[in-house]
mmCIF file of C-alpha atoms and ligand atoms in Angstrom:
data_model
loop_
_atom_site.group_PDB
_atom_site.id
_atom_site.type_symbol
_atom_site.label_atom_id
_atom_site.label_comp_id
_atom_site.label_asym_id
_atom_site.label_seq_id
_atom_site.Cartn_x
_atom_site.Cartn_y
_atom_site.Cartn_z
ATOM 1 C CA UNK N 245 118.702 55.082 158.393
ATOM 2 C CA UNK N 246 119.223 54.296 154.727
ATOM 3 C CA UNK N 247 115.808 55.721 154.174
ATOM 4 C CA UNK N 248 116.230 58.701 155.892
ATOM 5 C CA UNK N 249 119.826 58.997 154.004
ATOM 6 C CA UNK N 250 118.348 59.032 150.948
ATOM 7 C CA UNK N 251 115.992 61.900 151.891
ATOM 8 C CA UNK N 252 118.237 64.174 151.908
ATOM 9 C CA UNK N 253 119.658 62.506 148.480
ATOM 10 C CA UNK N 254 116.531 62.543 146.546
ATOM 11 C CA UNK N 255 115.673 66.587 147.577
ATOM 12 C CA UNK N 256 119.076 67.218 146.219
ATOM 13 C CA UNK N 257 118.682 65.831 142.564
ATOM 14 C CA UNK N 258 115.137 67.692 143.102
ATOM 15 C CA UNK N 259 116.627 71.049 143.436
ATOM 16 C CA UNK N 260 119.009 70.404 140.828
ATOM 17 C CA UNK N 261 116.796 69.580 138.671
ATOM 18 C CA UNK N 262 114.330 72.267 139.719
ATOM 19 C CA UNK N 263 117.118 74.424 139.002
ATOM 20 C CA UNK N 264 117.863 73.251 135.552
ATOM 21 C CA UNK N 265 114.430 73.824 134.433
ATOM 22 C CA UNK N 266 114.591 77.038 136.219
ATOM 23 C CA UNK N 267 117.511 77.924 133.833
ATOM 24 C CA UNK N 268 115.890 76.022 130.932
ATOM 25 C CA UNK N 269 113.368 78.629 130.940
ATOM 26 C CA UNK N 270 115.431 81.177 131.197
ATOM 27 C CA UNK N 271 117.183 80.323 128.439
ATOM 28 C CA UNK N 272 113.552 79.985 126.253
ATOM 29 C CA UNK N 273 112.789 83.596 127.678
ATOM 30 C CA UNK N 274 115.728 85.149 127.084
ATOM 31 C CA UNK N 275 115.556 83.916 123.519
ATOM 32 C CA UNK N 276 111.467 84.646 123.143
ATOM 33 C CA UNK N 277 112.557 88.131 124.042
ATOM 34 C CA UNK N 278 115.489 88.609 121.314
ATOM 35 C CA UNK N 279 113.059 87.729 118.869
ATOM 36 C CA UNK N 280 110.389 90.056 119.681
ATOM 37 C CA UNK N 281 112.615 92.977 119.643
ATOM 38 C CA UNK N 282 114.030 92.187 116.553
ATOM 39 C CA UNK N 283 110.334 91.749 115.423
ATOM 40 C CA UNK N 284 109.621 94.862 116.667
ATOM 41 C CA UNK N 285 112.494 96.998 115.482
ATOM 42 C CA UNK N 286 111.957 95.535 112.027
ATOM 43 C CA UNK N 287 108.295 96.591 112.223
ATOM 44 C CA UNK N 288 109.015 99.848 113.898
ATOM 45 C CA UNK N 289 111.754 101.043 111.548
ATOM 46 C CA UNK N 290 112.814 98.277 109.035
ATOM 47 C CA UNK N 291 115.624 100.678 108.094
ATOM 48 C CA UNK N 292 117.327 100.504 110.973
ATOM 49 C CA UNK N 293 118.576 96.659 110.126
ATOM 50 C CA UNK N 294 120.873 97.526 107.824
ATOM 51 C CA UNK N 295 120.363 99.433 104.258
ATOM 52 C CA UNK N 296 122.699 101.842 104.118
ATOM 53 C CA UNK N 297 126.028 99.169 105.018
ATOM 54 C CA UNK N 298 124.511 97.047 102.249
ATOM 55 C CA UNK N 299 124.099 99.220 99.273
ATOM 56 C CA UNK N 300 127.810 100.299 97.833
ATOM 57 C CA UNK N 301 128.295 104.081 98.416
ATOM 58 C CA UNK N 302 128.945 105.673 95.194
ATOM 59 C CA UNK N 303 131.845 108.268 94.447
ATOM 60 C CA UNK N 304 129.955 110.611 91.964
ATOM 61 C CA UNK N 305 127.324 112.738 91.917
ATOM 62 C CA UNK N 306 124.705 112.689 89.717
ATOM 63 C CA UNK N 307 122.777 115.935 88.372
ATOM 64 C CA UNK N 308 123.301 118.675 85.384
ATOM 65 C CA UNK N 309 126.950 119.439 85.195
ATOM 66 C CA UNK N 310 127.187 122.671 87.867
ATOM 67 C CA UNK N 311 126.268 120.391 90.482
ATOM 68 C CA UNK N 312 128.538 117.906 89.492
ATOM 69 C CA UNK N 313 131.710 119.858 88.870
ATOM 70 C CA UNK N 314 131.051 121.778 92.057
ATOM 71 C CA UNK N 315 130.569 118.623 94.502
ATOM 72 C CA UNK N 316 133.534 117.090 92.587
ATOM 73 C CA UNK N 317 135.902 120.021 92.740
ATOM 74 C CA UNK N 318 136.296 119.656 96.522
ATOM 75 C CA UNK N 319 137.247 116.374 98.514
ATOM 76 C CA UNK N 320 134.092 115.971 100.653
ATOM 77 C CA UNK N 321 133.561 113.956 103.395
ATOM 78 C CA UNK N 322 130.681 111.946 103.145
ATOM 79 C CA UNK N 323 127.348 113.176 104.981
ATOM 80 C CA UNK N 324 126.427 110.963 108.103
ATOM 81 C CA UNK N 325 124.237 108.479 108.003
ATOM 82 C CA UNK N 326 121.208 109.673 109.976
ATOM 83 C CA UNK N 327 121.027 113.652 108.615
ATOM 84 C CA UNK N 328 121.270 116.391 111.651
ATOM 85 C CA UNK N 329 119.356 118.674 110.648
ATOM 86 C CA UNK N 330 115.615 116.896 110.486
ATOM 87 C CA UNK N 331 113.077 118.492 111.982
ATOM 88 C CA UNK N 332 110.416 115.367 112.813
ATOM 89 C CA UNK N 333 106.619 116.424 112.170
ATOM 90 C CA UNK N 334 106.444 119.439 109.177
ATOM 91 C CA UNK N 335 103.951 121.960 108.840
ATOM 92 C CA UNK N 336 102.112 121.401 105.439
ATOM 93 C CA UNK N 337 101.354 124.179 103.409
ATOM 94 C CA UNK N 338 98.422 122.965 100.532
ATOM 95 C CA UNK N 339 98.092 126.399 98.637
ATOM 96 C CA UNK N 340 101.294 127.811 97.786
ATOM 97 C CA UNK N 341 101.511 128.927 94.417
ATOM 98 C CA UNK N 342 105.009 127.894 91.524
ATOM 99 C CA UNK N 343 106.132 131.729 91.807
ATOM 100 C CA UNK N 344 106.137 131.726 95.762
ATOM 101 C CA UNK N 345 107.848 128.747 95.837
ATOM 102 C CA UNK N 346 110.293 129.714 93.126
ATOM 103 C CA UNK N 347 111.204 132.881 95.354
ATOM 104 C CA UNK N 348 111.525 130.874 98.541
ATOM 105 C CA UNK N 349 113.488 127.712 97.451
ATOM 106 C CA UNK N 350 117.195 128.697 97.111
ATOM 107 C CA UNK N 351 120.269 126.820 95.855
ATOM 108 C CA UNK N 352 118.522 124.714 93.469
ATOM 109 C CA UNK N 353 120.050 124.590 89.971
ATOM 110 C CA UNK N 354 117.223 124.988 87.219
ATOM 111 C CA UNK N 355 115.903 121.442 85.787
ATOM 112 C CA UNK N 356 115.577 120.385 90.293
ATOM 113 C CA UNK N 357 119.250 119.268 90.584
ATOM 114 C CA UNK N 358 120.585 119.972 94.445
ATOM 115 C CA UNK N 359 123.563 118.397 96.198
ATOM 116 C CA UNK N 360 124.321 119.218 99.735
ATOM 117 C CA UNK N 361 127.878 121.570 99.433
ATOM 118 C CA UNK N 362 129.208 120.463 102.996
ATOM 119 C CA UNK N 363 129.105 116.845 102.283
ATOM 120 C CA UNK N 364 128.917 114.013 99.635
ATOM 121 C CA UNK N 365 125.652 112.420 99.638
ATOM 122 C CA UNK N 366 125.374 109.057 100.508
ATOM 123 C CA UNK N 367 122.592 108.934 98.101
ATOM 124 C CA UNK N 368 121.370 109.808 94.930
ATOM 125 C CA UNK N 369 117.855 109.747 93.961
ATOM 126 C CA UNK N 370 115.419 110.641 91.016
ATOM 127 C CA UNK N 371 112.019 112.005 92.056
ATOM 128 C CA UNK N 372 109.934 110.409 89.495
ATOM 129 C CA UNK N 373 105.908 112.576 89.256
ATOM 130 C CA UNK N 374 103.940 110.972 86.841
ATOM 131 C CA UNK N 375 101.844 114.284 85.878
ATOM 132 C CA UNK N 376 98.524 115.904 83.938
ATOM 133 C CA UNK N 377 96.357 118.703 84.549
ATOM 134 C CA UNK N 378 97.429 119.537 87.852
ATOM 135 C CA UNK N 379 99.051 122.687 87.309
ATOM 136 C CA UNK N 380 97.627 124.452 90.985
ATOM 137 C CA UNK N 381 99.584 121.502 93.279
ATOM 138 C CA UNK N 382 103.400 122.067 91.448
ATOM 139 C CA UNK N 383 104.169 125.067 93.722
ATOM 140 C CA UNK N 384 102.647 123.197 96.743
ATOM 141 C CA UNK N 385 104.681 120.242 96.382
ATOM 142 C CA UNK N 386 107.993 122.191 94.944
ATOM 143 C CA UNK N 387 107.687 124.324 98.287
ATOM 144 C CA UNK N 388 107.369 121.251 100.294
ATOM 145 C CA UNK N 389 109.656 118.470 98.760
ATOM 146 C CA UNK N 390 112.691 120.391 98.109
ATOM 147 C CA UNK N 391 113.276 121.478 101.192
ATOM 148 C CA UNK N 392 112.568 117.825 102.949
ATOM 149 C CA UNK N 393 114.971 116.340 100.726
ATOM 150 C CA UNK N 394 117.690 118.923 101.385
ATOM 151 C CA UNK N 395 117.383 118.630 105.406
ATOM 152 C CA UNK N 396 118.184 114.645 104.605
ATOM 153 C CA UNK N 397 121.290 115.740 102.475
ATOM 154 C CA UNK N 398 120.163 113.687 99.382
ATOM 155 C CA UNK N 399 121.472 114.202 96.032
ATOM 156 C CA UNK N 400 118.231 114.524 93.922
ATOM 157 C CA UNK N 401 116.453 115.977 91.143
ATOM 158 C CA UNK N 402 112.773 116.270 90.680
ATOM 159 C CA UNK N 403 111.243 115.087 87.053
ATOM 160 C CA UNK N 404 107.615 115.818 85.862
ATOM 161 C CA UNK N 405 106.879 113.665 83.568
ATOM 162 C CA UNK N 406 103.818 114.802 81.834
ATOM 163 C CA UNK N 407 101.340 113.221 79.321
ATOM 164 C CA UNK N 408 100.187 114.494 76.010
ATOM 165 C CA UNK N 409 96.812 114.458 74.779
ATOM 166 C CA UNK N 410 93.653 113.744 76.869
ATOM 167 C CA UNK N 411 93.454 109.912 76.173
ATOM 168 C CA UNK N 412 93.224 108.248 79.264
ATOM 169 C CA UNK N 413 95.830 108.790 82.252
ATOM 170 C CA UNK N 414 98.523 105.838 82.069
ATOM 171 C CA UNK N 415 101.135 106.397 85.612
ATOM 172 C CA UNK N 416 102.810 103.640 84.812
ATOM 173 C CA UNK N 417 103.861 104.334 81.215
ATOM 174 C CA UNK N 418 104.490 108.087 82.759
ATOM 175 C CA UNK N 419 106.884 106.240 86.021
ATOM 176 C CA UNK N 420 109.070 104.038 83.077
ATOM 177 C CA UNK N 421 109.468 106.767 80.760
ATOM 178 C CA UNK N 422 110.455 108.884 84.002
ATOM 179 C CA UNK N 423 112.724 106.144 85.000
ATOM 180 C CA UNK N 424 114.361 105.569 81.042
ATOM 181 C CA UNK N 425 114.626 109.660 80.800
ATOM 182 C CA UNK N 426 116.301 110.121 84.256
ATOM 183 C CA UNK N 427 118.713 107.643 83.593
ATOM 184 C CA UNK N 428 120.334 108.969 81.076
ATOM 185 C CA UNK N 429 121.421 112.168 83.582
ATOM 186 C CA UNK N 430 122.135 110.049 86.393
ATOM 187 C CA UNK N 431 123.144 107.757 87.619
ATOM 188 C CA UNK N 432 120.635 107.731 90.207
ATOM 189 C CA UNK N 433 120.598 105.399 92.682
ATOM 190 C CA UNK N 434 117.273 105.114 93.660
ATOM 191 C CA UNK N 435 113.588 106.429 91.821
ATOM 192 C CA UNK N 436 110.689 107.741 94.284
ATOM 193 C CA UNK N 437 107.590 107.036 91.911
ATOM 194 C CA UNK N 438 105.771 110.164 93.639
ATOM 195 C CA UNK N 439 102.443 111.139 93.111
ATOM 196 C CA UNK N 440 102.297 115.114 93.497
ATOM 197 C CA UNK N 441 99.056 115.147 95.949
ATOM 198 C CA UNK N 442 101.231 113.661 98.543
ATOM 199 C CA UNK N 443 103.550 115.730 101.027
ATOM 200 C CA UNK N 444 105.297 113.962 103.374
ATOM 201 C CA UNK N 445 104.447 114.631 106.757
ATOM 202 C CA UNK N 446 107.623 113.967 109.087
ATOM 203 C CA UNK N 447 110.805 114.318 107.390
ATOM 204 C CA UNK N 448 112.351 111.209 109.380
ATOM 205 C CA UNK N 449 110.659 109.372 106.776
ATOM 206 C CA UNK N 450 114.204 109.026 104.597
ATOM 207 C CA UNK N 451 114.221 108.922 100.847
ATOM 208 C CA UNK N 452 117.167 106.405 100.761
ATOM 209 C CA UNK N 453 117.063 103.211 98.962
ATOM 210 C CA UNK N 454 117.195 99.925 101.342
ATOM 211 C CA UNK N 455 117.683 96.515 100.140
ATOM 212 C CA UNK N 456 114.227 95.868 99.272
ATOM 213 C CA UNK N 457 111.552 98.435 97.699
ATOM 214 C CA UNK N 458 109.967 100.421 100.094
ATOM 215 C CA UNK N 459 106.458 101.844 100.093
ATOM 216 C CA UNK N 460 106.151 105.111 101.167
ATOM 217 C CA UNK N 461 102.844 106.257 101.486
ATOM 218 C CA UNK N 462 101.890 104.131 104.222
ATOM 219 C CA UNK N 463 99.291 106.864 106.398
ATOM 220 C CA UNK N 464 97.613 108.803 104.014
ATOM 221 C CA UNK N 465 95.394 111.808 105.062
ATOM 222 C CA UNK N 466 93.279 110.980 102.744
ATOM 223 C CA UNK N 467 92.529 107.195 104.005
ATOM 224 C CA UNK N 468 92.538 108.436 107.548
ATOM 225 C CA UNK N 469 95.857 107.902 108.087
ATOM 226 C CA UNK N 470 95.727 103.941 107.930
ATOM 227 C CA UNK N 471 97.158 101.456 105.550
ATOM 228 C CA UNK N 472 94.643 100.924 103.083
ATOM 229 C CA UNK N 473 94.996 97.167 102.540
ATOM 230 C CA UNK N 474 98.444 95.114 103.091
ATOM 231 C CA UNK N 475 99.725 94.909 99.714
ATOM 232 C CA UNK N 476 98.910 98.363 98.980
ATOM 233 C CA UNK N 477 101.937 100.094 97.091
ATOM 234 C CA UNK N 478 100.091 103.455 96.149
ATOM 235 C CA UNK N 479 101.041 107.260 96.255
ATOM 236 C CA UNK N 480 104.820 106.808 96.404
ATOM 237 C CA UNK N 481 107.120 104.245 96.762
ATOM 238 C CA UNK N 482 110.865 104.145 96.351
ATOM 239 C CA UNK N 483 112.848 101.378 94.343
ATOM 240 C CA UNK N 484 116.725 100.988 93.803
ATOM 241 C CA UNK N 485 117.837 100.893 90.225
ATOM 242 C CA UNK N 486 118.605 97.164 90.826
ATOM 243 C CA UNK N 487 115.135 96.336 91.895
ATOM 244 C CA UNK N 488 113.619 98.411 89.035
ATOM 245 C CA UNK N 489 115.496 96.814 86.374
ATOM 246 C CA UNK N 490 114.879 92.959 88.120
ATOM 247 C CA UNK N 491 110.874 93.719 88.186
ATOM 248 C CA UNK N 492 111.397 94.902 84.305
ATOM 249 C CA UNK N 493 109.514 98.396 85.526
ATOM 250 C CA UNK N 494 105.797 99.127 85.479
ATOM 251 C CA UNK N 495 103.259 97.136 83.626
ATOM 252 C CA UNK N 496 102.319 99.339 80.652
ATOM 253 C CA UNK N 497 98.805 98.043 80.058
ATOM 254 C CA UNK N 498 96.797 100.097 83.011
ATOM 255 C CA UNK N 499 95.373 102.567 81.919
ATOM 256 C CA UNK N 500 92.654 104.938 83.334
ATOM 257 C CA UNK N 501 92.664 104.975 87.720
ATOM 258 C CA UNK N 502 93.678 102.065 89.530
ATOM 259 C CA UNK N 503 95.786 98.327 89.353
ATOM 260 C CA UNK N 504 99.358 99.503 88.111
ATOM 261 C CA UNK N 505 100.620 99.758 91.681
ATOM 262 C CA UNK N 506 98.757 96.405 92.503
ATOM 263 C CA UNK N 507 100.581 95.282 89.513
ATOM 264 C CA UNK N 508 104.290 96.365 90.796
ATOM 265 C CA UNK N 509 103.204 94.876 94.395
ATOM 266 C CA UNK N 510 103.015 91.583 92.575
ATOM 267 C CA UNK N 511 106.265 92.087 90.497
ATOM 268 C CA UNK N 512 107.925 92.030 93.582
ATOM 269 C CA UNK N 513 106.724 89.630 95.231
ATOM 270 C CA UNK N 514 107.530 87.640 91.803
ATOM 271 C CA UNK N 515 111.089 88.432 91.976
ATOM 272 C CA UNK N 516 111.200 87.207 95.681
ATOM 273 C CA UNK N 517 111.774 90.608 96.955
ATOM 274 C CA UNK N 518 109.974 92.224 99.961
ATOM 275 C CA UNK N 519 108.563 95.583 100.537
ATOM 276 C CA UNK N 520 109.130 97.779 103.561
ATOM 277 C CA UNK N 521 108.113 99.890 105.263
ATOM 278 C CA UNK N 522 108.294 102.696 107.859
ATOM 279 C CA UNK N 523 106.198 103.130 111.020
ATOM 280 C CA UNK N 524 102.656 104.840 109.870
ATOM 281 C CA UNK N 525 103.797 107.303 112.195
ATOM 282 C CA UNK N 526 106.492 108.621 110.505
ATOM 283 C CA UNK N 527 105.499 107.052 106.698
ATOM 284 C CA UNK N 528 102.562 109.957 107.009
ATOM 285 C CA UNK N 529 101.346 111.919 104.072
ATOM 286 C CA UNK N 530 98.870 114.514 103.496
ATOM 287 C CA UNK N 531 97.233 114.009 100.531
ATOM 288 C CA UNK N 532 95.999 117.299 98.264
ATOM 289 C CA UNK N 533 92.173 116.912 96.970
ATOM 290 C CA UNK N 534 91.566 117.312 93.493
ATOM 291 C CA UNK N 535 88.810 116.038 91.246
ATOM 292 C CA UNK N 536 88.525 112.075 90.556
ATOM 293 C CA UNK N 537 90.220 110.279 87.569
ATOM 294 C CA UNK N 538 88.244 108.010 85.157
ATOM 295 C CA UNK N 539 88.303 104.334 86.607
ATOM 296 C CA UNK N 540 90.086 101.512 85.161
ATOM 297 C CA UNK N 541 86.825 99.280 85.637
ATOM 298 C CA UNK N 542 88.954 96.382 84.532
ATOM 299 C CA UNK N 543 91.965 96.502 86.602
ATOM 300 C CA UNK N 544 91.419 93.698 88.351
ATOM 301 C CA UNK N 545 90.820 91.002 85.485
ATOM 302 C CA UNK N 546 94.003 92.624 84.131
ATOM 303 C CA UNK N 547 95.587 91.878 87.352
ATOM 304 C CA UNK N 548 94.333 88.080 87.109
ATOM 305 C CA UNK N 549 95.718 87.663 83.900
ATOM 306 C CA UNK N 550 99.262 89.401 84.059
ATOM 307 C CA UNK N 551 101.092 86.927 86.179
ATOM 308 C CA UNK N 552 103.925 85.608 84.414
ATOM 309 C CA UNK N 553 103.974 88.432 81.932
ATOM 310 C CA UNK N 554 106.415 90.746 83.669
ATOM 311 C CA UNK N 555 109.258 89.588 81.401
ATOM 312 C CA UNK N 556 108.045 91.157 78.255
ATOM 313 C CA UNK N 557 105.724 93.474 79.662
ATOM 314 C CA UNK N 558 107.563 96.689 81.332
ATOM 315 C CA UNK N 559 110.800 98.680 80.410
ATOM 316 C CA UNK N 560 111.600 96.571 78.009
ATOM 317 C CA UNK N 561 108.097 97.102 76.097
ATOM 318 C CA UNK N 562 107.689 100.308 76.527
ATOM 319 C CA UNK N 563 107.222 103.065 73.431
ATOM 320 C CA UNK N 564 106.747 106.245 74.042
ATOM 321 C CA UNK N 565 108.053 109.636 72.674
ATOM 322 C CA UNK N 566 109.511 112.675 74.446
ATOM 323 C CA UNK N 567 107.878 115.920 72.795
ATOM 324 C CA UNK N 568 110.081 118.352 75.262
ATOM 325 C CA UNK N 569 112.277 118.935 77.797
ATOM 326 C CA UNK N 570 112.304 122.026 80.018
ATOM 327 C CA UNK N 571 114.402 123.077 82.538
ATOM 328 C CA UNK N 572 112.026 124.860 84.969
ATOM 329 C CA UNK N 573 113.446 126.227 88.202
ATOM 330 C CA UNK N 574 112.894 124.013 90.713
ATOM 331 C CA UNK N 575 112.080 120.720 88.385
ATOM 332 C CA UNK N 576 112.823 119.372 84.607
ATOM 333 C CA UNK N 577 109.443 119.211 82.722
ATOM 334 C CA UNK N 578 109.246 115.917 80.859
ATOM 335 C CA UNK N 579 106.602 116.183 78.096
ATOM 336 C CA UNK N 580 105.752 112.315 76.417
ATOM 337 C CA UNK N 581 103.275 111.045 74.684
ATOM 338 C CA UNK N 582 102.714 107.435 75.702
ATOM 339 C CA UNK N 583 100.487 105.851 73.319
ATOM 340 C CA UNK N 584 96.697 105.448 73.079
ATOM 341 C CA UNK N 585 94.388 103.049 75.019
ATOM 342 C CA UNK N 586 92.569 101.818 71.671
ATOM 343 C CA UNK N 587 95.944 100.229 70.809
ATOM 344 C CA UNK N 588 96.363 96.188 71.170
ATOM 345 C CA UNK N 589 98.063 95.368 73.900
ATOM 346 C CA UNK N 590 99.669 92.054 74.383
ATOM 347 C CA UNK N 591 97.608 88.978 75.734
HETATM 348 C C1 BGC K 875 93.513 100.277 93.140
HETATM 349 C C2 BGC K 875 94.874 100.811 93.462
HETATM 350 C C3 BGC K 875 94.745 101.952 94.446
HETATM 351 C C4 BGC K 875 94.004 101.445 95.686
HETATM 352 C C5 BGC K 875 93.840 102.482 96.784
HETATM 353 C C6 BGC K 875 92.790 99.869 94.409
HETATM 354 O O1 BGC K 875 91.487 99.461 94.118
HETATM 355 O O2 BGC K 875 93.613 99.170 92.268
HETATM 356 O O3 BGC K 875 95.479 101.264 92.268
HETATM 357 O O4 BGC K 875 96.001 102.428 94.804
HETATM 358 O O5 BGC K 875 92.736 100.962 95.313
HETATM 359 O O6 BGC K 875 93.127 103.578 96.479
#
């Protein structure tokens, strides 16, 4: 009797406990399956999670003083977060020429400067080109970028900032001086350090500024729409004022093709920041072909030996002088000369 009493006993605490570990693993799925989401989200749209609640909205608008006084003259509410008015994948046009996109682009003060007029932008950004020789691709990427930037309801301004003399290319001395010049008409909140071969391919790719620096040109046509390597950070990338100033700018010692955005990958990472990104298929960019630059053979010994040298070399190293400023119509033409390679740089 007692042994068949506890029968009965023992298959109890067995199905309790059964049930326990039924719930145990419940539990462990339930939380396996919050994390992946999150995991996924972040890697879908890193955006998403956050960036806009984070950065302080600003209460002026930056720009030449038309676009200012007219913004400011009426009270505006500010323009929603996610823009209406995006179409998703774009059509790219590669050959359209400055004068056809002069006549087709409307509303744009001369010098680039456009604020939406039914809203205050939650944003206002600095479209940084570093630029030479490239004359046939301005009207391609003026057609293209002004009106993506409008449909997100950005308060922007496109710069070309373009080098003197035929010494060899230096984008990085071009982005800083871009970033120093812009400044002083801003204040912008964020810089996108844009090449002008690329044209953004899906205009849900937004030019906001998150909390961390984003790279932009994540599927390149030109690279078959894949990443080219991890810490890539080429073709465009967009950087809050903040993060600029904390990474003490570009690196002015590249010069020729290659290593400066390698070089501003690792300045983040050395100020403990982290780079975003969007999905590859909305971070998609067709890429206009155009004759190769001359090499920087030696980018990657300067690579080796820069770490630790961001301090003093950057923004706050920089020398460089601007030969002209003109207000075209649909962008301010920044003409610098940025030094020579022969010069010494520092060790
Ligand atoms: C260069 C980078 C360039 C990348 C992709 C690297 O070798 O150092 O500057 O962006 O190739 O083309």
């Amino acid at each position: 009797m007692p042994l068949l009493e506890s029968v009965p006993r023992c298959a109890k605490t067995h199905s309790v406990r059964r049930y326990l570990a039924r719930m145990r693993n419940f539990w462990v799925a339930l939380g396996l399956a919050i994390i992946m989401s999150y995991c996924l989200v972040m890697k879908v749209n890193p955006s998403y999670i956050s960036t806009e609640k984070s950065l302080p909205l600003k209460n002026i608008v930056a720009g030449n003083r038309s676009v200012v006084e007219a913004q400011e003259s009426i009270a505006l509410v500010v323009c929603p977060p996610m823009p209406p008015n995006l179409k998703g994948r774009l059509k790219i046009e590669e050959n359209v020429t400055l004068e056809e996109a002069e006549a087709r682009v409307r509303g744009v003060e001369r010098g680039g400067f456009w604020a939406p007029s039914h809203c205050r932008s939650r944003w206002r950004v600095a479209v940084i080109v570093p630029y030479r020789d490239r004359f046939s691709q301005i009207g391609s990427f003026m057609n293209h970028m002004h009106s993506f930037l409008q449909r997100q309801e950005l308060n922007y301004s496109i710069y070309i900032i373009e080098q003197e003399g035929d010494d060899l290319f230096n984008r990085a001395r071009l982005l800083n001086v871009g970033f120093l010049e812009a400044q002083k008409e801003g204040p912008w909140d964020c810089f996108a350090f844009h090449d002008i071969d690329m044209l953004p391919e899906d205009d849900r790719h937004l030019y906001h500024c998150s909390q961390q620096p984003r790279h932009l040109a994540v599927a390149t046509s030109n690279h078959h729409y894949r990443l080219v390597y991890y810490k890539y950070f080429g073709g465009a990338c967009l950087m809050a004022r903040e993060h600029v100033e904390l990474v003490n700018g570009w690196s002015n010692i590249y010069w020729g093709w290659g290593g400066e955005d390698d070089d501003m990958w690792r300045r983040i990472d050395f100020s403990d920041m982290r780079i975003w990104r969007y999905h590859h298929t909305v971070a998609r960019y067709k890429t206009i072909t155009h004759p190769p630059q001359v090499l920087n053979k030696n980018r990657y010994k300067i690579l080796e030996r820069n770490t630790g040298r961001y301090t003093y070399d950057g923004l706050n190293s920089l020398k460089y002088e601007v030969r002209s400023v003109k207000r075209r119509p649909l962008y301010t033409r920044i003409l610098a000369y940025v030094g020579s390679s022969e010069e010494k740089t520092i060790s």
